[in-house]
Amino acid sequence: MSQEPITGKSTGQRLRVWVSALLLTGIMLYGLGYLHVNDAESAMRRLLLAALTCGFYLYSARRGWATKWACSISLLFSLYVMLGIGRGYGYPTTVLAASALETDVQESWEFLLNLDVTDIALGLVAAALAIFYGRQRTQAPRRFSAVLWVVLAILNVFGLFTVQAIKSVVKYRSEHAVLEAKPGAVDWQIERVERNRNLKVLVIGESVNRRYMSVMGSPWKTTPFLDASPQVAAYAQYHAPAPNTVTSLVRTLSYSTMADGSFDPDRNVMALAHAAGYTAHWISNQGSVGKHDTKIAWIARQADSYRFLDQPPAVAPYRDDFAMLNVLRSQLETPGTIAPDAVIVLHMMGSHPDACERVTDMPIAFQSGQGHHIDCYLTSLRKLDLFLQKLDELLQTWRPDQHEILFVSDHSLRVEPASDWERWKEQLHMPNKNIYVEPNIQEAYDTALLHIDTGRKEAMRNTTPISGYDFFHLYANWLGVKSPMVQPGKNLAAPTSSAPIQVYNWQRMVPWSELPDAPVFAPARADGKGSAVSAAAPAR
């Protein structure tokens, strides 16, 4: 970078500095997640942030060393822009910090392999602009204050991003420290427990969009076993409490309140099972994640026995949910390991984070016309159906006609029809991101709740609105717990309504009904497998 001063006559030089500064400001605000404008107040804050960032670039252009610093900072943040996190999920929050710290190597690798070409291109453009900006000959006017430059270097989008990222990690660690402590004593005020002799299995699914499950009324034939079974109850208006795993499951599996979104992790599904006199077992394909054990792993470790499949010895098929069935079969075959009426939890990997990586062992069953990724996602729902079928058959072998399966998924996903641009990328075998987490849309919360009971003689589809904040009451009543803390009306046989539904969108509690909705796409062929040609109303 040359630092020779230029005269005021170089209008073209000033124009290049201004243009590169303005473009860099826009790209950085967008790529780092600061252009998600929700209201007028937010718009004014964004304008102020843009003005400060642009001012930083223009003021830095007055000295060569300052230009180098601004260029280097921009190049560094261009790498983050390439990840697409800011464009997809917004600025740093505790949720994003938790998602980053509570992942594992396999999930991280799959995330990197599926970076969107749009985000990569945006980051490359930002990097090219930064280099172009850094190569401009610097101006040398009479006045330049290093103190003012430092202030501008802090009070811009890069400074704000850094501060918010640090605060998010600190807040996450403080919350995590609480969860690493031993569970606190809880008075459940249990009056009695009306137990039956059924073996109870709670299956926690991952990223299941019920709008594409035929058992919930979707035209896509994704769940043939569940469709045909007379023992299935499907709850077609169940809504997850939050749009991603970390925030949703801790609310689903703990005593929580929809009015303010609060939850008590000490009052969780394992603690209640113990208090009610059950032995409890947990098998997880989500992993324990080492020193950054998730809040859900913390709950899992309260079981009488727990097994994380990311820890040795390895179980075939590796990284596949069906490995959990092999672990469960081994435990059932070992006398005295599992009581006849025990509570067992199976935590699935599901379609997360890359659906195509989850279905490599089976043929792609659908041709949606919306891209290979969506075909894989629909096939992953078929694999979930097969998993529940094989689990039911396994339990039928060991506890014939005396077992129940309660399935709940953590959250849904936005499944978006492919645009022309995404179809073009598909032809070039580039990864697409038309299946993603989106906290500000109804579809993100429309996930699955199912109950398979060997005592049920006729299938049921219930359309009562149910909040994930009430799942704990459903679970407690399933165990037969009678307590002033448990609402008896929140039961699987005839649940009372949770309406009006509220959800946590990573920032605050919002009415689900006020979020924008998006149509689902339907298959063109009558067999529920063919290409989609048009949008349809959401399956309810």
Coordinates of C-alpha atoms in Angstrom, one line a residue:
M1 CA 0.0 0.0 0.0
S2 CA 1.5 3.3 -1.1
Q3 CA 1.3 6.3 1.3
E4 CA 2.3 9.2 -0.9
P5 CA 0.1 12.2 -0.3
I6 CA -2.0 13.5 -3.1
T7 CA -3.3 16.9 -3.9
G8 CA -6.9 18.0 -3.6
K9 CA -7.2 18.0 -7.3
S10 CA -7.6 14.2 -7.4
T11 CA -11.4 14.0 -7.5
G12 CA -11.3 10.4 -8.9
Q13 CA -9.2 9.3 -6.0
R14 CA -11.7 10.7 -3.5
L15 CA -14.5 9.1 -5.4
R16 CA -12.9 5.7 -5.2
V17 CA -12.4 6.0 -1.5
W18 CA -16.0 7.1 -1.0
V19 CA -17.4 4.3 -3.1
S20 CA -15.3 1.6 -1.6
A21 CA -16.1 2.9 1.9
L22 CA -19.9 3.0 1.2
L23 CA -19.9 -0.5 -0.3
L24 CA -17.8 -2.0 2.5
T25 CA -20.1 -0.4 5.0
G26 CA -23.2 -1.9 3.4
I27 CA -21.7 -5.4 2.9
M28 CA -20.3 -5.5 6.5
L29 CA -23.6 -4.5 8.1
Y30 CA -25.4 -7.0 6.0
G31 CA -22.9 -9.8 6.3
L32 CA -22.5 -9.4 10.1
G33 CA -26.2 -9.4 10.7
Y34 CA -27.1 -5.8 11.4
L35 CA -29.6 -5.2 8.7
H36 CA -32.4 -7.3 10.2
V37 CA -34.6 -4.2 10.7
N38 CA -37.8 -4.9 12.7
D39 CA -39.0 -1.4 13.6
A40 CA -38.3 2.3 13.1
E41 CA -36.1 2.5 16.2
S42 CA -34.0 -0.4 14.9
A43 CA -33.7 1.4 11.5
M44 CA -32.4 4.5 13.2
R45 CA -29.8 2.5 15.1
R46 CA -28.7 0.8 11.9
L47 CA -28.4 4.2 10.1
L48 CA -26.2 5.5 13.0
L49 CA -24.1 2.4 12.9
A50 CA -23.7 2.7 9.1
A51 CA -22.7 6.4 9.5
L52 CA -20.1 5.6 12.1
T53 CA -18.7 2.7 10.1
C54 CA -18.5 4.7 6.9
G55 CA -16.9 7.6 8.9
F56 CA -14.3 5.1 10.2
Y57 CA -13.3 4.2 6.6
L58 CA -13.2 7.8 5.4
Y59 CA -11.2 9.0 8.3
S60 CA -8.8 6.1 8.1
A61 CA -8.1 7.1 4.5
R62 CA -6.3 10.2 5.7
R63 CA -3.2 8.2 6.8
G64 CA -1.5 5.2 5.3
W65 CA -1.1 3.3 8.6
A66 CA -4.8 3.8 9.4
T67 CA -5.8 2.7 6.0
K68 CA -3.8 -0.5 6.5
W69 CA -5.6 -1.2 9.8
A70 CA -9.0 -0.6 8.3
C71 CA -8.1 -2.9 5.4
S72 CA -6.8 -5.7 7.7
I73 CA -9.9 -5.5 9.9
S74 CA -12.2 -5.8 6.9
L75 CA -10.3 -8.8 5.5
L76 CA -10.6 -10.5 8.9
F77 CA -14.3 -10.0 9.1
S78 CA -14.7 -11.0 5.4
L79 CA -13.9 -14.5 6.5
Y80 CA -16.9 -14.4 9.0
V81 CA -19.1 -13.0 6.2
M82 CA -18.3 -16.1 4.1
L83 CA -19.8 -18.4 6.8
G84 CA -23.3 -16.9 6.3
I85 CA -24.0 -16.8 10.0
G86 CA -24.7 -13.0 10.1
R87 CA -26.8 -13.0 6.9
G88 CA -28.8 -16.1 8.1
Y89 CA -29.1 -15.6 11.9
G90 CA -28.2 -11.9 12.7
Y91 CA -25.7 -10.4 15.0
P92 CA -24.0 -12.3 17.9
T93 CA -26.4 -13.5 20.6
T94 CA -26.1 -16.0 23.5
V95 CA -28.0 -18.5 21.3
L96 CA -25.4 -18.3 18.5
A97 CA -22.6 -18.6 21.1
A98 CA -24.2 -21.7 22.6
S99 CA -24.7 -23.2 19.1
A100 CA -21.0 -22.6 18.3
L101 CA -19.7 -24.0 21.6
E102 CA -22.1 -26.9 21.9
T103 CA -21.3 -28.4 18.5
D104 CA -18.8 -31.1 17.6
V105 CA -16.2 -31.7 14.9
Q106 CA -18.5 -33.7 12.7
E107 CA -21.3 -31.1 12.7
S108 CA -18.8 -28.3 12.2
W109 CA -17.3 -30.1 9.2
E110 CA -20.7 -30.7 7.7
F111 CA -21.5 -27.0 8.2
L112 CA -18.4 -25.9 6.4
L113 CA -19.0 -28.3 3.5
N114 CA -22.4 -26.8 3.0
L115 CA -21.5 -23.1 2.9
D116 CA -23.8 -21.2 0.6
V117 CA -22.0 -20.0 -2.6
T118 CA -23.9 -16.7 -2.1
D119 CA -22.2 -16.1 1.3
I120 CA -18.8 -17.1 0.0
A121 CA -19.2 -14.7 -2.9
L122 CA -20.3 -12.0 -0.6
G123 CA -17.2 -12.5 1.6
L124 CA -15.0 -12.5 -1.4
V125 CA -16.5 -9.3 -2.7
A126 CA -15.9 -7.7 0.7
A127 CA -12.3 -8.9 0.7
A128 CA -11.7 -7.6 -2.8
L129 CA -13.2 -4.2 -1.8
A130 CA -11.0 -4.1 1.3
I131 CA -7.9 -4.7 -0.8
F132 CA -9.1 -2.1 -3.3
Y133 CA -9.7 0.4 -0.5
G134 CA -6.3 -0.4 1.0
R135 CA -4.5 0.3 -2.2
Q136 CA -5.8 3.9 -2.6
R137 CA -3.3 6.6 -2.2
T138 CA -3.9 8.3 1.1
Q139 CA -4.7 11.9 1.7
A140 CA -2.7 14.1 4.1
P141 CA -4.8 17.0 5.2
R142 CA -3.6 19.3 8.0
R143 CA -5.6 17.6 10.8
F144 CA -5.6 14.0 11.9
S145 CA -6.3 12.9 15.5
A146 CA -5.1 9.4 16.5
V147 CA -7.5 9.6 19.5
L148 CA -10.5 10.3 17.2
W149 CA -9.4 7.5 14.9
V150 CA -9.3 5.1 17.9
V151 CA -12.8 6.2 18.9
L152 CA -14.1 5.6 15.4
A153 CA -12.3 2.3 15.3
I154 CA -14.3 1.2 18.3
L155 CA -17.7 2.8 17.6
N156 CA -18.4 1.0 14.4
V157 CA -19.9 -2.3 13.2
F158 CA -16.7 -4.2 14.0
G159 CA -16.4 -2.8 17.5
L160 CA -20.1 -3.5 18.2
F161 CA -19.8 -7.1 16.8
T162 CA -16.8 -7.8 18.9
V163 CA -18.4 -6.5 22.1
Q164 CA -21.6 -8.4 21.5
A165 CA -19.7 -11.6 20.7
I166 CA -17.7 -11.4 23.9
K167 CA -20.8 -10.6 26.0
S168 CA -22.7 -13.5 24.4
V169 CA -19.9 -15.9 25.2
V170 CA -19.5 -14.6 28.8
K171 CA -23.3 -14.8 29.3
Y172 CA -23.4 -18.4 27.9
R173 CA -20.5 -19.4 30.2
S174 CA -22.2 -17.9 33.2
E175 CA -25.4 -19.8 32.4
H176 CA -23.4 -22.9 31.7
A177 CA -21.6 -22.7 35.1
V178 CA -25.0 -22.9 36.8
L179 CA -25.9 -26.0 34.9
E180 CA -22.6 -27.7 35.6
A181 CA -23.4 -27.6 39.3
K182 CA -25.2 -30.5 40.9
P183 CA -29.0 -30.4 40.4
G184 CA -30.7 -28.6 43.2
A185 CA -33.2 -30.3 45.5
V186 CA -36.7 -30.0 44.2
D187 CA -40.0 -30.5 46.1
W188 CA -42.3 -31.9 43.5
Q189 CA -45.2 -32.0 45.9
I190 CA -46.2 -35.5 44.5
E191 CA -49.4 -36.7 46.0
R192 CA -49.4 -40.1 44.2
V193 CA -48.2 -41.8 41.1
E194 CA -50.7 -43.8 39.0
R195 CA -48.3 -46.1 37.3
N196 CA -49.1 -48.6 34.6
R197 CA -46.9 -51.5 33.7
N198 CA -45.8 -50.1 30.3
L199 CA -42.2 -49.6 29.3
K200 CA -42.1 -45.9 28.3
V201 CA -39.7 -44.6 25.7
L202 CA -39.3 -40.9 25.0
V203 CA -37.8 -40.2 21.6
I204 CA -36.4 -36.7 21.1
G205 CA -36.3 -35.9 17.4
E206 CA -34.3 -33.2 15.6
S207 CA -35.4 -30.6 13.0
V208 CA -38.7 -32.2 12.1
N209 CA -41.1 -30.1 10.1
R210 CA -44.6 -31.6 10.6
R211 CA -45.9 -29.8 7.6
Y212 CA -44.2 -32.5 5.5
M213 CA -45.4 -35.5 7.5
S214 CA -48.3 -37.5 6.0
V215 CA -49.4 -38.6 9.4
M216 CA -50.0 -34.9 10.1
G217 CA -52.1 -34.5 6.9
S218 CA -49.3 -33.6 4.4
P219 CA -49.7 -34.9 0.9
W220 CA -46.1 -36.0 1.0
K221 CA -46.1 -39.7 1.8
T222 CA -43.2 -39.6 4.3
T223 CA -44.6 -41.7 7.2
P224 CA -46.2 -44.9 5.9
F225 CA -45.7 -46.8 9.2
L226 CA -47.3 -44.1 11.3
D227 CA -50.1 -43.6 8.7
A228 CA -51.1 -47.3 8.9
S229 CA -50.7 -47.9 12.6
P230 CA -54.0 -47.8 14.7
Q231 CA -51.9 -47.1 17.8
V232 CA -50.7 -43.7 16.8
A233 CA -51.9 -40.3 18.1
A234 CA -50.6 -37.4 16.1
Y235 CA -50.9 -33.9 17.5
A236 CA -51.1 -31.7 14.4
Q237 CA -51.0 -28.3 16.2
Y238 CA -47.9 -28.8 18.4
H239 CA -45.5 -25.8 18.5
A240 CA -41.9 -25.9 19.7
P241 CA -41.1 -23.2 22.3
A242 CA -38.1 -21.9 20.4
P243 CA -36.6 -22.3 16.9
N244 CA -33.3 -24.2 17.5
T245 CA -32.1 -27.1 19.6
V246 CA -30.3 -25.3 22.4
T247 CA -33.1 -22.9 23.3
S248 CA -36.0 -25.2 22.6
L249 CA -35.1 -28.4 24.3
V250 CA -34.1 -26.9 27.6
R251 CA -37.6 -25.4 27.7
T252 CA -39.3 -28.5 26.4
L253 CA -37.6 -30.9 28.9
S254 CA -37.9 -28.6 31.9
Y255 CA -40.7 -27.1 33.9
S256 CA -41.3 -23.9 31.9
T257 CA -43.9 -21.1 31.6
M258 CA -45.2 -19.7 28.3
A259 CA -46.3 -16.4 29.8
D260 CA -42.7 -15.2 30.3
G261 CA -40.6 -17.9 28.7
S262 CA -38.9 -18.8 32.0
F263 CA -37.8 -22.4 32.8
D264 CA -36.3 -24.2 35.7
P265 CA -33.6 -26.7 34.6
D266 CA -33.6 -28.4 38.0
R267 CA -37.2 -29.4 37.4
N268 CA -36.5 -31.6 34.4
V269 CA -37.7 -34.9 32.9
M270 CA -35.0 -37.0 34.5
A271 CA -35.5 -35.5 38.0
L272 CA -39.3 -36.0 37.8
A273 CA -38.9 -39.7 36.7
H274 CA -36.7 -40.3 39.7
A275 CA -39.0 -38.5 42.1
A276 CA -41.9 -40.6 40.7
G277 CA -40.0 -43.8 41.5
Y278 CA -39.0 -44.8 37.9
T279 CA -35.6 -46.0 36.8
A280 CA -34.4 -43.8 33.9
H281 CA -32.0 -44.5 31.0
W282 CA -30.7 -42.1 28.3
I283 CA -29.1 -43.0 25.0
S284 CA -28.0 -40.1 22.8
N285 CA -26.7 -39.8 19.3
Q286 CA -26.3 -36.0 19.7
G287 CA -23.1 -36.4 21.7
S288 CA -21.7 -35.1 25.0
V289 CA -19.5 -32.3 23.4
G290 CA -16.7 -32.6 25.9
K291 CA -16.0 -29.6 28.2
H292 CA -18.9 -27.7 26.6
D293 CA -21.6 -30.2 27.6
T294 CA -24.9 -29.0 26.5
K295 CA -27.8 -28.2 28.8
I296 CA -29.5 -31.3 27.5
A297 CA -26.4 -33.5 28.2
W298 CA -26.5 -32.1 31.7
I299 CA -30.1 -33.4 32.1
A300 CA -29.1 -36.7 30.5
R301 CA -26.4 -37.3 33.0
Q302 CA -29.0 -37.4 35.8
A303 CA -30.4 -40.7 34.4
D304 CA -29.6 -44.0 36.2
S305 CA -27.5 -44.9 33.1
Y306 CA -26.6 -42.8 30.1
R307 CA -24.7 -43.6 26.9
F308 CA -23.4 -41.0 24.4
L309 CA -22.6 -42.6 21.1
D310 CA -19.7 -40.1 20.5
Q311 CA -17.8 -41.8 23.3
P312 CA -16.1 -45.2 23.0
P313 CA -16.8 -48.0 22.3
A314 CA -18.2 -47.2 18.9
V315 CA -21.5 -48.6 17.9
A316 CA -22.5 -49.5 14.3
P317 CA -23.8 -47.9 12.2
Y318 CA -21.5 -45.0 13.1
R319 CA -23.2 -41.6 13.6
D320 CA -26.6 -43.2 12.6
D321 CA -29.7 -43.1 14.8
F322 CA -30.2 -46.8 14.3
A323 CA -27.1 -47.4 16.4
M324 CA -29.2 -46.4 19.4
L325 CA -31.5 -49.3 18.7
N326 CA -28.5 -51.7 18.9
V327 CA -27.5 -50.2 22.2
L328 CA -31.1 -50.5 23.5
R329 CA -31.4 -54.1 22.2
S330 CA -28.2 -54.9 24.1
Q331 CA -29.5 -53.4 27.3
L332 CA -32.8 -55.2 27.0
E333 CA -31.0 -58.5 26.5
T334 CA -29.0 -58.0 29.7
P335 CA -31.0 -59.2 32.6
G336 CA -31.7 -56.6 35.3
T337 CA -30.5 -53.7 33.3
I338 CA -33.9 -52.2 32.4
A339 CA -37.0 -52.5 34.6
P340 CA -40.2 -53.6 32.9
D341 CA -41.8 -50.1 33.5
A342 CA -38.7 -48.0 33.2
V343 CA -38.4 -44.7 31.4
I344 CA -36.0 -44.6 28.4
V345 CA -34.9 -41.6 26.4
L346 CA -33.5 -41.8 22.9
H347 CA -32.1 -38.5 21.6
M348 CA -31.8 -38.6 17.8
M349 CA -29.5 -36.8 15.4
G350 CA -32.3 -36.8 12.9
S351 CA -31.7 -34.7 9.7
H352 CA -29.3 -32.4 11.5
P353 CA -27.3 -30.6 10.3
D354 CA -27.1 -31.9 6.7
A355 CA -30.0 -34.1 5.7
C356 CA -28.1 -35.7 2.8
E357 CA -25.4 -37.0 5.2
R358 CA -28.1 -38.7 7.3
V359 CA -29.6 -40.8 4.5
T360 CA -26.6 -42.2 2.7
D361 CA -27.7 -45.7 3.6
M362 CA -31.0 -45.5 1.8
P363 CA -32.3 -44.5 -1.7
I364 CA -33.7 -41.0 -2.1
A365 CA -37.4 -41.6 -2.0
F366 CA -38.6 -38.3 -3.3
Q367 CA -38.2 -36.0 -6.3
S368 CA -39.5 -32.7 -5.1
G369 CA -38.3 -30.6 -8.0
Q370 CA -36.9 -28.2 -5.3
G371 CA -33.3 -29.5 -5.2
H372 CA -31.5 -32.5 -3.9
H373 CA -31.3 -31.1 -0.3
I374 CA -35.1 -31.1 0.0
D375 CA -35.3 -34.5 -1.5
C376 CA -32.9 -35.7 1.2
Y377 CA -34.9 -33.9 3.9
L378 CA -38.1 -35.6 2.8
T379 CA -36.3 -38.9 2.8
S380 CA -35.0 -38.2 6.3
L381 CA -38.6 -38.0 7.4
R382 CA -39.2 -41.4 5.8
K383 CA -36.1 -42.6 7.8
L384 CA -37.6 -41.3 11.0
D385 CA -40.8 -43.2 10.3
L386 CA -38.7 -46.4 9.7
F387 CA -36.8 -45.7 13.0
L388 CA -40.0 -45.5 15.0
Q389 CA -41.3 -48.7 13.2
K390 CA -38.1 -50.6 14.1
L391 CA -38.2 -49.3 17.7
D392 CA -41.8 -50.4 18.0
E393 CA -40.9 -53.9 16.7
L394 CA -38.0 -54.1 19.2
L395 CA -40.2 -53.1 22.1
Q396 CA -42.9 -55.5 21.0
T397 CA -40.4 -58.3 21.2
W398 CA -39.4 -57.5 24.8
R399 CA -42.6 -55.9 26.2
P400 CA -45.4 -57.2 23.9
D401 CA -48.5 -54.9 24.1
Q402 CA -47.0 -53.2 27.1
H403 CA -45.0 -50.3 25.8
E404 CA -45.5 -46.7 24.8
I405 CA -43.4 -44.4 22.6
L406 CA -43.7 -40.6 23.0
F407 CA -42.0 -38.7 20.2
V408 CA -41.3 -35.0 20.3
S409 CA -39.0 -33.0 18.1
D410 CA -37.0 -30.0 19.3
H411 CA -38.0 -27.6 16.5
S412 CA -38.9 -27.3 12.9
L413 CA -37.1 -25.7 9.9
R414 CA -38.0 -23.4 7.1
V415 CA -38.3 -25.6 4.0
E416 CA -38.2 -23.1 1.1
P417 CA -39.0 -23.9 -2.5
A418 CA -35.9 -23.5 -4.7
S419 CA -35.4 -20.2 -6.6
D420 CA -34.0 -20.0 -10.1
W421 CA -30.7 -19.1 -8.6
E422 CA -30.7 -22.2 -6.4
R423 CA -31.8 -24.4 -9.3
W424 CA -28.7 -23.1 -11.2
K425 CA -26.5 -23.9 -8.2
E426 CA -28.0 -27.3 -8.0
Q427 CA -27.0 -28.0 -11.6
L428 CA -23.5 -27.1 -10.8
H429 CA -23.6 -29.4 -7.7
M430 CA -23.2 -26.5 -5.3
P431 CA -24.8 -26.7 -1.8
N432 CA -28.0 -24.9 -1.2
K433 CA -29.5 -23.4 1.9
N434 CA -33.2 -23.6 1.2
I435 CA -33.6 -25.6 4.5
Y436 CA -32.6 -23.5 7.4
V437 CA -33.4 -22.1 10.9
E438 CA -35.5 -19.0 10.7
P439 CA -36.8 -17.6 14.1
N440 CA -39.2 -15.1 12.6
I441 CA -41.6 -17.4 10.7
Q442 CA -44.4 -19.7 11.9
E443 CA -43.0 -22.7 10.2
A444 CA -39.9 -22.7 12.4
Y445 CA -42.1 -23.8 15.4
D446 CA -44.4 -26.3 13.6
T447 CA -42.8 -29.5 14.7
A448 CA -44.0 -33.0 15.6
L449 CA -45.6 -34.6 18.7
L450 CA -46.6 -38.3 18.5
H451 CA -47.7 -41.0 20.9
I452 CA -47.7 -44.7 20.1
D453 CA -49.6 -46.8 22.7
T454 CA -50.1 -50.5 22.3
G455 CA -53.4 -50.1 24.2
R456 CA -54.8 -47.8 21.6
K457 CA -57.1 -49.4 19.0
E458 CA -57.8 -46.5 16.7
A459 CA -55.5 -43.9 15.4
M460 CA -56.1 -40.3 16.4
R461 CA -55.2 -36.9 14.9
N462 CA -55.6 -34.2 17.5
T463 CA -55.8 -30.6 16.3
T464 CA -55.7 -28.8 19.7
P465 CA -53.1 -26.1 19.8
I466 CA -50.3 -27.3 22.1
S467 CA -47.3 -25.4 23.2
G468 CA -43.9 -26.9 23.9
Y469 CA -43.9 -25.0 27.1
D470 CA -46.7 -27.4 28.2
F471 CA -44.8 -30.6 27.2
F472 CA -43.6 -31.1 30.7
H473 CA -47.2 -31.4 31.9
L474 CA -47.9 -33.9 29.1
Y475 CA -44.9 -35.9 30.2
A476 CA -45.8 -35.8 33.9
N477 CA -49.3 -37.0 33.2
W478 CA -47.9 -39.7 31.0
L479 CA -45.9 -40.9 34.0
G480 CA -49.0 -40.8 36.1
V481 CA -47.7 -38.1 38.4
K482 CA -50.4 -36.3 40.5
S483 CA -49.1 -33.0 41.9
P484 CA -50.3 -29.4 42.3
M485 CA -47.4 -28.5 39.9
V486 CA -48.9 -30.7 37.1
Q487 CA -51.9 -29.5 35.2
P488 CA -54.1 -32.6 34.7
G489 CA -55.8 -31.1 31.6
K490 CA -52.5 -31.2 29.8
N491 CA -52.6 -34.9 29.0
L492 CA -52.1 -37.0 25.9
A493 CA -55.6 -38.4 25.8
A494 CA -57.4 -35.1 25.5
P495 CA -55.1 -32.1 25.9
T496 CA -56.5 -28.7 26.7
S497 CA -55.6 -25.8 24.4
S498 CA -52.4 -23.8 25.0
A499 CA -53.7 -20.9 22.8
P500 CA -52.8 -18.2 22.3
I501 CA -49.4 -19.7 21.5
Q502 CA -46.3 -17.7 22.3
V503 CA -42.7 -18.6 21.2
Y504 CA -39.2 -17.4 22.0
N505 CA -37.6 -16.0 18.9
W506 CA -34.1 -15.7 20.4
Q507 CA -34.8 -12.1 21.6
R508 CA -38.2 -12.1 23.3
M509 CA -41.5 -13.9 23.6
V510 CA -43.8 -13.2 20.6
P511 CA -47.3 -14.5 19.6
W512 CA -46.9 -17.3 17.1
S513 CA -50.0 -16.2 15.2
E514 CA -48.4 -12.8 14.5
L515 CA -45.3 -14.2 12.8
P516 CA -45.4 -14.3 9.0
D517 CA -46.3 -17.6 7.4
A518 CA -45.1 -19.3 4.2
P519 CA -46.8 -21.9 2.1
V520 CA -45.5 -25.4 1.7
F521 CA -45.1 -27.0 -1.7
A522 CA -47.1 -30.1 -2.6
P523 CA -46.1 -33.1 -4.8
A524 CA -47.4 -33.0 -8.4
R525 CA -47.9 -36.8 -8.5
A526 CA -50.7 -38.5 -6.6
D527 CA -48.4 -41.0 -5.0
G528 CA -46.8 -38.2 -2.9
K529 CA -43.4 -38.7 -4.3
G530 CA -43.3 -36.6 -7.5
S531 CA -42.0 -33.2 -8.4
A532 CA -43.6 -30.2 -6.9
V533 CA -45.0 -27.6 -9.2
S534 CA -46.8 -25.1 -7.0
A535 CA -47.2 -23.9 -3.5
A536 CA -50.1 -25.1 -1.3
A537 CA -51.5 -24.0 2.0
P538 CA -49.6 -25.3 5.1
A539 CA -50.6 -28.7 6.3
R540 CA -52.3 -28.3 9.7

